[in-house]
């Protein structure tokens, strides 16, 4: 496969403001040279092995497979990577590229905080100052990740424009970059944005798919289907990429079905709800309102609620090479519980969307079939959401006690 591509069918391209042409041209040239340089690849592999924690294991979910009574489920434990998700893969690649380009500062946008967290961590490792743009609403929802990013020394900048979520953080990061690109690298968080970002992010994530390929071979089976959740597309494309040119295995992308497939209640762009549009510098399928504005979305998982989908996935959906389906909030929560009880792993809520579909597929396929599901992240970050969903009364009691213990000394004395 080409490691660089501008368009995927009609999708992709570079629809950025005039001022961004120079930095995007510069980025493309630097990326092309880096990816062709064995020394750059060796450095990526070295950091992956000694910092990221690669290769991540491929685990046979023997108990759940038996319980389903059908196909064998295997889980790629990408959540065991440093900072808890696959995001670190494209962050390592981009931050090494920033260093190679001689950039002195790194910026990023973040929604749930996972991409910002990975970027802040890698910048700490490389000694690069890091500024992360995050919507005010997301900062409130994802306080623990704000805490971790600041612990890594990053500056987290609150975005108060628009709906004060991820799309507004992207706009703010692009605005910063337009004025700062001479010394600043913009680390994008998924396989989207203006070219060359979609192809570059996919390429850095392809390490996941290559490992799956060799781990399946070593375990003595050919996968029948690969299943991954789809926000922007980085974890799914990373796993699918080495298999795209072949007819098998089946490739299944799982979007957020949310509460219902009604406007504002989900984030499924590929199930007929998304329409071709241009936003954030690229053309793809977006959820829009009647008057053409980017729509509000909902998912229990903060990483799957972006209103657009990466351009390569939009095209792979059109050709049919990747099939898309959805899992609802409730199905994802149920899958978290099942994988925890059955296999001793806590899936991130995003990954649990893929986990839910893996369980359903396993039930309706014969035992000699093999499914590989990407656990894109681990669920530690979701403690505050899981606990209030799964055990609300005791969680509330705990939080009240914690809050009381933080009260000023005088107040605490009066109480005791
Ligand atoms: C960000 C995130 C996703 C969604 O992003 P993609 O680019 O579609 O992979 C999925 N899982 C986890 C754990 C994430 O942090």
Coordinates of C-alpha atoms and ligand atoms in Angstrom, one line a residue:
X1 CA 0.0 0.0 0.0
X2 CA 1.1 3.6 -0.6
X3 CA 2.2 5.2 2.7
X4 CA 1.0 8.5 1.3
X5 CA -2.2 9.4 -0.5
X6 CA -4.2 12.7 -0.9
X7 CA -7.6 11.4 -1.9
X8 CA -9.5 8.2 -1.1
X9 CA -12.1 8.1 -3.9
X10 CA -13.8 11.5 -3.6
X11 CA -12.9 11.8 0.1
X12 CA -9.9 13.4 1.8
X13 CA -8.0 16.3 0.1
X14 CA -6.7 19.4 1.6
X15 CA -9.4 22.0 2.1
X16 CA -7.5 24.2 4.5
X17 CA -7.2 27.9 4.8
X18 CA -4.6 29.5 2.5
X19 CA -2.3 30.2 5.4
X20 CA -2.0 26.5 6.1
X21 CA -0.7 25.6 2.7
X22 CA 2.9 26.3 3.7
X23 CA 3.0 24.1 6.8
X24 CA 1.0 21.3 5.2
X25 CA 3.4 21.2 2.2
X26 CA 6.3 21.3 4.6
X27 CA 4.8 18.5 6.7
X28 CA 4.1 16.3 3.6
X29 CA 7.7 16.7 2.4
X30 CA 9.1 15.9 5.9
X31 CA 6.8 12.9 6.3
X32 CA 7.7 11.4 2.9
X33 CA 11.4 11.7 3.6
X34 CA 11.0 10.3 7.2
X35 CA 8.9 7.3 6.2
X36 CA 11.5 6.4 3.5
X37 CA 14.4 6.7 5.9
X38 CA 15.4 3.4 7.7
X39 CA 16.9 5.4 10.6
X40 CA 13.5 7.1 11.3
X41 CA 11.7 3.7 11.2
X42 CA 14.4 2.2 13.5
X43 CA 13.9 5.0 16.0
X44 CA 10.1 4.5 15.8
X45 CA 10.6 0.8 16.5
X46 CA 13.0 1.4 19.3
X47 CA 10.6 3.8 21.1
X48 CA 7.7 1.4 20.4
X49 CA 9.6 -1.4 22.1
X50 CA 11.2 0.5 25.0
X51 CA 8.5 3.1 25.8
X52 CA 5.1 2.2 24.2
X53 CA 5.3 -1.4 25.3
X54 CA 5.1 -3.1 21.9
X55 CA 4.2 -5.7 20.8
X56 CA 0.9 -5.7 22.7
X57 CA -0.5 -9.2 23.3
X58 CA -3.2 -11.0 21.3
X59 CA -5.3 -12.9 23.8
X60 CA -7.7 -15.8 23.1
X61 CA -10.9 -15.0 25.0
X62 CA -11.5 -18.7 25.7
X63 CA -14.1 -18.3 28.4
X64 CA -16.3 -15.9 26.5
X65 CA -15.9 -17.9 23.2
X66 CA -17.1 -21.0 25.0
X67 CA -20.0 -19.1 26.6
X68 CA -21.0 -17.8 23.2
X69 CA -20.9 -21.3 21.8
X70 CA -19.6 -20.2 18.4
X71 CA -16.6 -18.6 16.9
X72 CA -13.3 -18.0 18.7
X73 CA -12.8 -14.4 20.0
X74 CA -9.3 -13.0 20.2
X75 CA -8.5 -9.6 21.7
X76 CA -5.7 -7.4 20.6
X77 CA -4.8 -5.8 23.9
X78 CA -3.8 -2.4 22.6
X79 CA -5.0 -0.9 25.9
X80 CA -1.8 -2.3 27.5
X81 CA 0.2 0.3 25.6
X82 CA 1.7 3.2 27.7
X83 CA -1.0 5.8 28.4
X84 CA -3.7 3.2 28.0
X85 CA -4.7 3.3 24.4
X86 CA -3.6 2.9 20.7
X87 CA -3.3 6.7 20.4
X88 CA 0.3 6.6 21.6
X89 CA 1.3 4.9 18.3
X90 CA 0.5 7.9 16.0
X91 CA 1.7 10.3 18.7
X92 CA 5.1 8.6 18.9
X93 CA 5.4 8.8 15.1
X94 CA 4.3 12.4 14.9
X95 CA 6.4 13.6 17.8
X96 CA 9.5 12.0 16.4
X97 CA 8.7 13.7 13.1
X98 CA 8.4 17.0 15.0
X99 CA 11.8 16.5 16.4
X100 CA 13.2 15.6 13.0
X101 CA 11.7 18.8 11.6
X102 CA 13.4 20.8 14.3
X103 CA 10.1 22.1 15.8
X104 CA 10.4 23.6 19.3
X105 CA 6.8 23.3 20.4
X106 CA 3.9 20.8 20.0
X107 CA 0.1 21.5 20.0
X108 CA -2.8 19.1 19.9
X109 CA -6.6 19.0 20.2
X110 CA -8.3 16.5 22.4
X111 CA -11.9 15.4 23.1
X112 CA -12.0 12.8 25.8
X113 CA -8.4 13.6 26.6
X114 CA -6.8 10.3 25.5
X115 CA -5.0 11.9 22.5
X116 CA -3.9 14.9 24.6
X117 CA -2.7 12.5 27.3
X118 CA -0.6 10.5 24.9
X119 CA 0.8 13.7 23.3
X120 CA 1.6 15.2 26.7
X121 CA 3.4 12.0 27.8
X122 CA 5.5 11.8 24.6
X123 CA 6.4 15.5 24.8
X124 CA 7.5 15.0 28.4
X125 CA 9.7 12.2 27.2
X126 CA 11.2 14.3 24.3
X127 CA 11.4 17.5 26.4
X128 CA 9.1 19.4 24.1
X129 CA 6.7 22.0 25.4
X130 CA 3.1 20.9 24.8
X131 CA -0.2 22.8 24.6
X132 CA -3.4 20.9 24.4
X133 CA -6.7 22.6 23.2
X134 CA -9.8 21.1 24.9
X135 CA -13.4 22.2 24.9
X136 CA -14.8 23.6 28.2
X137 CA -17.5 20.9 28.3
X138 CA -15.0 18.1 27.7
X139 CA -12.6 19.6 30.4
X140 CA -15.5 19.3 32.9
X141 CA -16.5 15.8 31.8
X142 CA -12.9 14.4 31.6
X143 CA -11.3 16.0 34.6
X144 CA -9.0 13.0 35.4
X145 CA -7.3 13.3 31.9
X146 CA -6.8 17.1 32.4
X147 CA -5.1 16.2 35.7
X148 CA -2.8 13.7 34.0
X149 CA -1.9 16.0 31.1
X150 CA -0.9 18.7 33.6
X151 CA 1.1 16.2 35.6
X152 CA 3.0 15.5 32.3
X153 CA 3.7 19.2 32.2
X154 CA 1.4 20.1 29.3
X155 CA -0.6 23.3 29.3
X156 CA -4.3 22.6 28.8
X157 CA -6.2 25.5 27.1
X158 CA -9.9 25.7 27.6
X159 CA -11.9 26.4 24.4
X160 CA -15.1 28.3 25.0
X161 CA -16.3 28.7 21.4
X162 CA -19.2 26.9 19.7
X163 CA -20.4 23.8 21.5
X164 CA -17.2 23.8 23.5
X165 CA -16.3 20.2 22.5
X166 CA -13.8 18.5 20.2
X167 CA -14.8 20.2 17.0
X168 CA -14.2 23.6 18.5
X169 CA -10.8 22.4 20.0
X170 CA -9.8 21.3 16.4
X171 CA -10.7 24.8 15.1
X172 CA -8.7 26.4 17.9
X173 CA -5.6 24.2 17.3
X174 CA -5.7 25.0 13.5
X175 CA -6.0 28.7 14.3
X176 CA -2.9 28.5 16.6
X177 CA -1.0 26.5 14.0
X178 CA -1.8 29.1 11.2
X179 CA 0.2 31.7 13.3
X180 CA 2.8 29.5 14.8
X181 CA 3.9 26.8 12.3
X182 CA 7.4 28.1 11.9
X183 CA 8.4 26.5 15.2
X184 CA 5.2 24.5 16.1
X185 CA 4.1 21.0 15.1
X186 CA 0.4 20.1 15.2
X187 CA -0.2 16.5 16.4
X188 CA -3.6 15.5 15.1
X189 CA -5.6 12.8 17.0
X190 CA -7.0 10.5 14.4
X191 CA -6.8 9.4 10.7
X192 CA -8.5 12.7 9.5
X193 CA -7.8 16.3 8.8
X194 CA -6.2 17.8 5.7
X195 CA -3.7 15.7 3.7
X196 CA -1.2 14.4 4.7
X197 CA -2.6 13.6 8.1
X198 CA -5.1 10.8 7.3
X199 CA -2.5 8.6 5.5
X200 CA 0.3 9.5 8.0
X201 CA -1.8 8.6 11.1
X202 CA -2.9 5.3 9.4
X203 CA 0.7 4.5 8.6
X204 CA 1.9 5.0 12.2
X205 CA -1.0 2.9 13.5
X206 CA -0.4 0.0 11.0
X207 CA 2.0 -1.5 13.5
X208 CA -1.1 -2.8 15.2
X209 CA -2.3 -4.7 12.1
X210 CA 1.2 -6.0 11.3
X211 CA 1.4 -7.5 14.8
X212 CA -2.1 -9.0 14.5
X213 CA -1.0 -10.6 11.2
X214 CA 2.1 -12.3 12.7
X215 CA 0.4 -13.1 16.0
X216 CA -2.5 -15.0 14.2
X217 CA 0.1 -16.9 12.1
X218 CA 2.1 -17.8 15.2
X219 CA -1.1 -19.0 16.9
X220 CA -1.9 -21.1 13.9
X221 CA -5.1 -19.5 12.5
X222 CA -6.2 -17.1 9.7
X223 CA -8.7 -14.5 11.1
X224 CA -12.1 -14.6 9.5
X225 CA -13.1 -11.2 10.7
X226 CA -11.4 -8.1 12.3
X227 CA -13.6 -5.9 14.4
X228 CA -12.8 -2.4 15.6
X229 CA -14.6 0.6 16.9
X230 CA -14.7 3.8 14.8
X231 CA -14.4 7.3 16.0
X232 CA -12.2 9.1 13.4
X233 CA -10.7 5.8 12.3
X234 CA -7.1 5.5 13.7
X235 CA -7.4 2.2 15.6
X236 CA -9.6 0.5 13.0
X237 CA -7.5 1.5 10.0
X238 CA -4.3 0.6 11.9
X239 CA -5.6 -2.9 12.4
X240 CA -7.3 -3.2 8.9
X241 CA -4.5 -1.6 6.8
X242 CA -2.4 -4.7 6.1
X243 CA -5.5 -6.6 5.0
X244 CA -7.2 -4.0 2.8
X245 CA -5.8 -5.3 -0.5
X246 CA -7.0 -8.9 0.1
X247 CA -10.6 -10.1 0.0
X248 CA -10.4 -11.7 3.4
X249 CA -10.8 -11.3 6.3
X250 CA -14.1 -9.5 6.7
X251 CA -13.4 -6.0 8.2
X252 CA -16.1 -4.7 10.5
X253 CA -16.2 -1.1 11.8
X254 CA -18.4 -0.4 14.8
X255 CA -19.8 3.1 15.4
X256 CA -21.6 4.6 18.4
X257 CA -25.3 3.8 18.3
X258 CA -25.8 5.9 21.4
X259 CA -29.3 6.0 22.9
X260 CA -31.1 5.6 19.6
X261 CA -30.4 6.2 15.8
X262 CA -32.3 9.5 16.1
X263 CA -30.8 13.0 15.4
X264 CA -28.4 14.0 18.2
X265 CA -28.7 10.7 20.0
X266 CA -25.8 8.8 18.2
X267 CA -22.6 9.2 16.2
X268 CA -23.1 6.8 13.3
X269 CA -22.0 8.5 10.1
X270 CA -21.7 5.3 8.0
X271 CA -25.2 3.9 8.5
X272 CA -26.8 6.3 6.1
X273 CA -26.9 9.3 8.4
X274 CA -23.7 11.0 7.3
X275 CA -23.6 13.2 4.3
X276 CA -20.6 14.4 2.2
X277 CA -19.3 17.7 3.6
X278 CA -16.1 19.6 4.1
X279 CA -14.9 20.4 7.6
X280 CA -11.7 20.6 9.5
X281 CA -9.7 20.7 6.3
X282 CA -11.0 17.5 4.6
X283 CA -14.0 16.1 2.7
X284 CA -15.8 13.1 4.2
X285 CA -19.1 12.0 5.6
X286 CA -20.4 14.2 8.5
X287 CA -23.5 14.3 10.6
X288 CA -25.1 17.6 9.8
X289 CA -28.3 19.5 10.7
X290 CA -31.0 20.4 8.2
X291 CA -29.3 23.7 7.5
X292 CA -25.9 22.1 6.9
X293 CA -24.2 22.8 10.2
X294 CA -22.2 20.1 11.9
X295 CA -24.6 18.3 14.2
X296 CA -24.4 17.5 17.9
X297 CA -23.9 13.8 18.6
X298 CA -24.1 11.5 21.6
X299 CA -22.2 8.5 22.8
X300 CA -21.5 7.1 26.3
X301 CA -17.9 6.9 25.1
X302 CA -16.3 10.3 24.6
X303 CA -13.9 8.9 22.0
X304 CA -16.6 7.9 19.5
X305 CA -18.7 11.0 19.4
X306 CA -16.8 13.0 16.7
X307 CA -19.4 14.1 14.0
X308 CA -17.1 13.1 11.0
X309 CA -15.3 9.9 9.9
X310 CA -11.8 9.6 8.5
X311 CA -11.8 9.9 4.6
X312 CA -10.3 6.5 3.9
X313 CA -13.0 4.8 6.0
X314 CA -15.7 6.8 4.2
X315 CA -14.3 5.4 0.9
X316 CA -13.9 1.8 2.2
X317 CA -17.5 1.9 3.3
X318 CA -18.6 3.0 -0.2
X319 CA -16.6 0.2 -1.8
X320 CA -17.9 -2.3 0.7
X321 CA -14.4 -3.5 1.8
X322 CA -15.3 -2.4 5.4
X323 CA -18.8 -3.1 6.7
X324 CA -20.2 -0.8 9.3
X325 CA -22.6 -1.5 12.1
X326 CA -23.4 0.1 15.5
X327 CA -23.5 -0.8 19.1
X328 CA -25.6 1.2 21.6
X329 CA -24.5 2.7 24.9
X330 CA -26.3 -0.1 26.7
X331 CA -24.6 -2.8 24.6
X332 CA -21.2 -1.3 25.2
X333 CA -21.7 -1.1 29.0
X334 CA -22.9 -4.8 28.9
X335 CA -19.7 -5.8 27.0
X336 CA -17.5 -4.0 29.5
X337 CA -19.1 -6.1 32.2
X338 CA -18.9 -9.4 30.2
X339 CA -15.2 -9.0 29.3
X340 CA -14.4 -8.0 32.9
X341 CA -16.2 -11.0 34.4
X342 CA -15.3 -13.5 31.7
X343 CA -11.7 -12.6 30.9
X344 CA -10.3 -10.3 33.5
X345 CA -9.8 -7.3 31.2
X346 CA -11.5 -3.9 31.4
X347 CA -12.2 -2.5 27.9
X348 CA -12.4 1.2 27.3
X349 CA -16.1 2.1 26.6
X350 CA -15.0 2.9 23.0
X351 CA -13.4 -0.6 22.5
X352 CA -16.4 -2.2 24.2
X353 CA -18.5 -1.2 21.2
X354 CA -16.3 -3.5 19.1
X355 CA -16.4 -6.1 22.0
X356 CA -20.3 -6.1 21.9
X357 CA -20.3 -6.8 18.1
X358 CA -17.6 -9.5 18.6
X359 CA -19.9 -11.3 21.1
X360 CA -22.9 -11.1 18.7
X361 CA -20.8 -12.3 15.8
X362 CA -19.3 -15.2 17.8
X363 CA -22.8 -16.4 18.7
X364 CA -23.9 -16.7 15.0
X365 CA -20.7 -18.3 13.6
X366 CA -19.3 -21.8 13.8
X367 CA -16.5 -22.7 16.4
X368 CA -13.8 -23.1 13.7
X369 CA -14.0 -19.4 12.8
X370 CA -11.7 -16.8 14.4
X371 CA -12.6 -13.2 15.2
X372 CA -10.0 -10.6 16.3
X373 CA -11.3 -7.5 18.1
X374 CA -9.2 -4.5 18.8
X375 CA -9.3 -3.4 22.5
X376 CA -8.2 0.1 21.5
X377 CA -8.0 1.2 25.1
X378 CA -8.3 0.0 28.6
X379 CA -11.2 1.2 30.8
X380 CA -9.4 2.8 33.8
X381 CA -10.1 6.2 32.3
X382 CA -13.9 5.4 32.4
X383 CA -14.1 4.8 36.2
X384 CA -16.2 7.9 36.7
X385 CA -18.7 6.9 34.0
X386 CA -18.7 3.2 34.7
X387 CA -19.2 3.6 38.4
X388 CA -22.1 6.0 38.1
X389 CA -23.8 3.7 35.5
X390 CA -23.1 0.3 37.2
X391 CA -23.0 1.1 40.9
X392 CA -24.6 4.6 41.4
X393 CA -25.5 4.5 45.1
X394 CA -22.2 3.4 46.5
X395 CA -20.3 5.6 44.1
X396 CA -22.2 8.6 45.3
X397 CA -21.6 7.7 48.9
X398 CA -17.9 7.4 48.2
X399 CA -17.7 10.8 46.3
X400 CA -19.6 12.5 49.1
X401 CA -17.1 11.1 51.7
X402 CA -14.2 12.2 49.5
X403 CA -15.6 15.7 49.1
X404 CA -16.2 16.0 52.8
X405 CA -12.6 15.0 53.5
X406 CA -11.4 17.8 51.3
X407 CA -13.5 20.5 53.2
X408 CA -11.5 23.2 54.9
X409 CA -10.2 22.2 58.4
X410 CA -12.6 24.4 60.3
X411 CA -15.6 23.0 58.6
X412 CA -14.4 19.4 59.1
X413 CA -14.0 20.2 62.9
X414 CA -17.5 21.5 63.2
X415 CA -18.7 18.3 61.6
X416 CA -16.8 15.9 63.8
Ligands
LIG1 C1 -9.8 8.0 20.7 C2 -10.2 6.6 20.9 C3 -11.0 5.9 20.0 C4 -11.6 6.5 18.7 O1 -10.6 7.0 17.8 P1 -10.2 6.3 16.5 O2 -9.4 7.3 15.8 O3 -11.4 5.9 15.7 O4 -9.5 5.0 16.8 C5 -11.2 4.6 20.2 N1 -10.8 4.0 21.4 C6 -10.1 4.6 22.3 C7 -9.6 3.9 23.5 C8 -9.7 6.0 22.1 O5 -9.0 6.6 23.0

